[in-house]
Amino acid sequence: MTVKRVYLDHAATTPTHPDVVAAMLPHFTDGFGNPSSIYSYGQEARGAIEDAREKVAGLIGARPEEIVFTGGGTESDNFALKGTVFADPKRNHIITSAIEHHAIMESCGFLEKRGFKVTYLPVGQDGLVDPDEAKKAITTETVLMSVMHANNEIGTIQPIAELAAIAREAGVYFHTDAVQTTGQIPVKVDGLGVDMLAISAHKLYGPKGVGALYIRKGTRLVPFMHGGGQERNRRGGTENVPGIVGFGKATEIAAGVLEQEAPRQAALRERLAGTILEQIEDTHLNGHATKRLPNNVNISIDYVEGESMLLNLDLEGICASTGSACSSSSLEASHVLLALGLAHEQAHSSLRFTVGKWTTDEDIDRVLEVLPQVVSKLRAMSPLLKSR
Ligand code: PLP
């Protein structure tokens, strides 16, 4: 018997929208030209890229020439950090938060090993950065502040406009990793006041391996990928034409459905989180109750291991996550949950469900039917519970 799959891990990746696939397909076949070629095959591909650039720019209220296509969110974050610090030899201090994605954390670690100084702003129990702390951390050496728009594990949405204004007043560049927010909630670069912003296509029903970095006109950063001068000399390498076209289509679709989808997903999220917290004892919501992504539920279920719950849910066809997808192959407790002040055991007992475009009420019913059984079964065997 095959079980119906219930996919509730949209923060890890989203299914590619069929219209996105359809838009991409011709660029693998007839439209295979190299966008740098001057004959018509090439120019058709160039036109498709520029069309996609307008769509991506449109979603975030940017100008098309401020969009640089990259190989995804990780590359965009790397480019923002390394590009700005290497462009300014006089300043060597970066401010970021303790709960950033690995793309930022590891880039900061790399830079620290090369003599840069990094301040990791702490967060409160709800996952929020305190703007006063950010202000106090700025020195004459500070070149960049980078704080993510919303966290991929707990969904907490940061006060980016406030933080970016503080940075701007001090003459410090501001980057935000908006990989989890773009397409989910309104993201406008002017409203946020950011200099740089990272996006990834596969989090908004587009293809994997393509993303963008928004770079506000006038921002000084050195290229990160050297090559044939593509992307106005900002990112060398023949463009991923089908990927970029798919990304453009995905942003166009997102712009059209965002207003209806966010409240629909929030209602599913509320029912899922509310019922788990009510019906299963010793459960706690992680992250901010209201300042969070509409699709995110992150709950610690005491006395059970997240990994065991995941495997048992998987046997029932339910896909969820514990910690972030990128770190779930290692058994280290999530740095995000630890930064909220959770004990190691509670961090290990966390489950993240992220609903999406095709999640239905029946999907939520199924989780609410299966999860309590899984928890009871595991708690009955739990050495943690016995030692209580
Ligand atoms: N930043 C955040 C907040 C993410 O959630 C992710 C993906 O998990 C990334 C960056 C990396 O994006 P990509 O998978 O496109 O490299």
PDB file of N, CA, C and O in Angstrom, residues 156-182:
ATOM      1  N   THR A 156      10.888  33.673  12.545  1.00  0.00           N
ATOM      2  CA  THR A 156      10.806  35.025  13.123  1.00  0.00           C
ATOM      3  C   THR A 156      11.227  36.085  12.099  1.00  0.00           C
ATOM      4  O   THR A 156      12.271  35.953  11.462  1.00  0.00           O
ATOM      5  N   ILE A 157      10.387  37.121  11.978  1.00  0.00           N
ATOM      6  CA  ILE A 157      10.652  38.204  11.022  1.00  0.00           C
ATOM      7  C   ILE A 157      11.306  39.369  11.766  1.00  0.00           C
ATOM      8  O   ILE A 157      10.755  39.886  12.747  1.00  0.00           O
ATOM      9  N   GLN A 158      12.472  39.764  11.309  1.00  0.00           N
ATOM     10  CA  GLN A 158      13.257  40.807  11.996  1.00  0.00           C
ATOM     11  C   GLN A 158      12.798  42.217  11.603  1.00  0.00           C
ATOM     12  O   GLN A 158      12.280  42.418  10.497  1.00  0.00           O
ATOM     13  N   PRO A 159      13.059  43.198  12.470  1.00  0.00           N
ATOM     14  CA  PRO A 159      12.698  44.596  12.154  1.00  0.00           C
ATOM     15  C   PRO A 159      13.726  45.195  11.184  1.00  0.00           C
ATOM     16  O   PRO A 159      14.523  46.059  11.546  1.00  0.00           O
ATOM     17  N   ILE A 160      13.690  44.719   9.945  1.00  0.00           N
ATOM     18  CA  ILE A 160      14.740  45.081   8.981  1.00  0.00           C
ATOM     19  C   ILE A 160      14.759  46.582   8.682  1.00  0.00           C
ATOM     20  O   ILE A 160      15.833  47.192   8.626  1.00  0.00           O
ATOM     21  N   ALA A 161      13.582  47.197   8.510  1.00  0.00           N
ATOM     22  CA  ALA A 161      13.572  48.626   8.166  1.00  0.00           C
ATOM     23  C   ALA A 161      14.278  49.431   9.256  1.00  0.00           C
ATOM     24  O   ALA A 161      15.074  50.338   8.965  1.00  0.00           O
ATOM     25  N   GLU A 162      14.030  49.066  10.506  1.00  0.00           N
ATOM     26  CA  GLU A 162      14.646  49.781  11.625  1.00  0.00           C
ATOM     27  C   GLU A 162      16.162  49.559  11.657  1.00  0.00           C
ATOM     28  O   GLU A 162      16.946  50.505  11.829  1.00  0.00           O
ATOM     29  N   LEU A 163      16.562  48.317  11.465  1.00  0.00           N
ATOM     30  CA  LEU A 163      17.997  47.985  11.490  1.00  0.00           C
ATOM     31  C   LEU A 163      18.728  48.647  10.322  1.00  0.00           C
ATOM     32  O   LEU A 163      19.823  49.197  10.482  1.00  0.00           O
ATOM     33  N   ALA A 164      18.102  48.610   9.148  1.00  0.00           N
ATOM     34  CA  ALA A 164      18.744  49.194   7.966  1.00  0.00           C
ATOM     35  C   ALA A 164      18.889  50.708   8.118  1.00  0.00           C
ATOM     36  O   ALA A 164      19.890  51.295   7.682  1.00  0.00           O
ATOM     37  N   ALA A 165      17.898  51.342   8.776  1.00  0.00           N
ATOM     38  CA  ALA A 165      17.981  52.803   8.984  1.00  0.00           C
ATOM     39  C   ALA A 165      19.143  53.131   9.916  1.00  0.00           C
ATOM     40  O   ALA A 165      19.867  54.118   9.704  1.00  0.00           O
ATOM     41  N   ILE A 166      19.339  52.302  10.929  1.00  0.00           N
ATOM     42  CA  ILE A 166      20.454  52.515  11.871  1.00  0.00           C
ATOM     43  C   ILE A 166      21.784  52.402  11.117  1.00  0.00           C
ATOM     44  O   ILE A 166      22.697  53.225  11.272  1.00  0.00           O
ATOM     45  N   ALA A 167      21.884  51.376  10.276  1.00  0.00           N
ATOM     46  CA  ALA A 167      23.124  51.169   9.514  1.00  0.00           C
ATOM     47  C   ALA A 167      23.358  52.352   8.571  1.00  0.00           C
ATOM     48  O   ALA A 167      24.469  52.914   8.512  1.00  0.00           O
ATOM     49  N   ARG A 168      22.318  52.743   7.863  1.00  0.00           N
ATOM     50  CA  ARG A 168      22.445  53.836   6.886  1.00  0.00           C
ATOM     51  C   ARG A 168      22.936  55.119   7.556  1.00  0.00           C
ATOM     52  O   ARG A 168      23.819  55.791   7.051  1.00  0.00           O
ATOM     53  N   GLU A 169      22.357  55.416   8.722  1.00  0.00           N
ATOM     54  CA  GLU A 169      22.736  56.651   9.419  1.00  0.00           C
ATOM     55  C   GLU A 169      24.221  56.648   9.786  1.00  0.00           C
ATOM     56  O   GLU A 169      24.865  57.688   9.810  1.00  0.00           O
ATOM     57  N   ALA A 170      24.744  55.439  10.022  1.00  0.00           N
ATOM     58  CA  ALA A 170      26.151  55.329  10.419  1.00  0.00           C
ATOM     59  C   ALA A 170      27.074  55.121   9.210  1.00  0.00           C
ATOM     60  O   ALA A 170      28.271  54.896   9.373  1.00  0.00           O
ATOM     61  N   GLY A 171      26.510  55.142   8.013  1.00  0.00           N
ATOM     62  CA  GLY A 171      27.337  54.947   6.822  1.00  0.00           C
ATOM     63  C   GLY A 171      27.800  53.503   6.653  1.00  0.00           C
ATOM     64  O   GLY A 171      28.863  53.230   6.087  1.00  0.00           O
ATOM     65  N   VAL A 172      26.983  52.582   7.148  1.00  0.00           N
ATOM     66  CA  VAL A 172      27.319  51.146   7.089  1.00  0.00           C
ATOM     67  C   VAL A 172      26.368  50.480   6.073  1.00  0.00           C
ATOM     68  O   VAL A 172      25.165  50.731   6.105  1.00  0.00           O
ATOM     69  N   TYR A 173      26.907  49.649   5.203  1.00  0.00           N
ATOM     70  CA  TYR A 173      26.042  48.939   4.255  1.00  0.00           C
ATOM     71  C   TYR A 173      25.161  47.941   4.992  1.00  0.00           C
ATOM     72  O   TYR A 173      25.556  47.388   6.018  1.00  0.00           O
ATOM     73  N   PHE A 174      23.957  47.678   4.406  1.00  0.00           N
ATOM     74  CA  PHE A 174      23.050  46.715   5.031  1.00  0.00           C
ATOM     75  C   PHE A 174      22.622  45.658   4.014  1.00  0.00           C
ATOM     76  O   PHE A 174      22.091  45.980   2.947  1.00  0.00           O
ATOM     77  N   HIS A 175      22.857  44.407   4.380  1.00  0.00           N
ATOM     78  CA  HIS A 175      22.420  43.270   3.551  1.00  0.00           C
ATOM     79  C   HIS A 175      21.384  42.466   4.319  1.00  0.00           C
ATOM     80  O   HIS A 175      21.517  42.279   5.525  1.00  0.00           O
ATOM     81  N   THR A 176      20.360  41.990   3.608  1.00  0.00           N
ATOM     82  CA  THR A 176      19.447  41.052   4.259  1.00  0.00           C
ATOM     83  C   THR A 176      19.275  39.798   3.409  1.00  0.00           C
ATOM     84  O   THR A 176      19.187  39.874   2.180  1.00  0.00           O
ATOM     85  N   ASP A 177      19.267  38.662   4.093  1.00  0.00           N
ATOM     86  CA  ASP A 177      19.004  37.380   3.455  1.00  0.00           C
ATOM     87  C   ASP A 177      17.478  37.214   3.472  1.00  0.00           C
ATOM     88  O   ASP A 177      16.887  36.930   4.517  1.00  0.00           O
ATOM     89  N   ALA A 178      16.859  37.455   2.306  1.00  0.00           N
ATOM     90  CA  ALA A 178      15.393  37.389   2.213  1.00  0.00           C
ATOM     91  C   ALA A 178      14.954  36.113   1.499  1.00  0.00           C
ATOM     92  O   ALA A 178      13.896  36.073   0.867  1.00  0.00           O
ATOM     93  N   VAL A 179      15.776  35.068   1.633  1.00  0.00           N
ATOM     94  CA  VAL A 179      15.490  33.803   0.944  1.00  0.00           C
ATOM     95  C   VAL A 179      14.159  33.211   1.419  1.00  0.00           C
ATOM     96  O   VAL A 179      13.400  32.662   0.633  1.00  0.00           O
ATOM     97  N   GLN A 180      13.864  33.363   2.708  1.00  0.00           N
ATOM     98  CA  GLN A 180      12.628  32.757   3.217  1.00  0.00           C
ATOM     99  C   GLN A 180      11.413  33.669   3.082  1.00  0.00           C
ATOM    100  O   GLN A 180      10.290  33.211   3.251  1.00  0.00           O
ATOM    101  N   THR A 181      11.626  34.954   2.822  1.00  0.00           N
ATOM    102  CA  THR A 181      10.471  35.864   2.800  1.00  0.00           C
ATOM    103  C   THR A 181       9.995  36.202   1.390  1.00  0.00           C
ATOM    104  O   THR A 181       8.796  36.418   1.184  1.00  0.00           O
ATOM    105  N   THR A 182      10.920  36.245   0.427  1.00  0.00           N
ATOM    106  CA  THR A 182      10.524  36.699  -0.908  1.00  0.00           C
ATOM    107  C   THR A 182       9.519  35.717  -1.512  1.00  0.00           C
ATOM    108  O   THR A 182       9.783  34.518  -1.596  1.00  0.00           O
TER     109      THR A 182
END
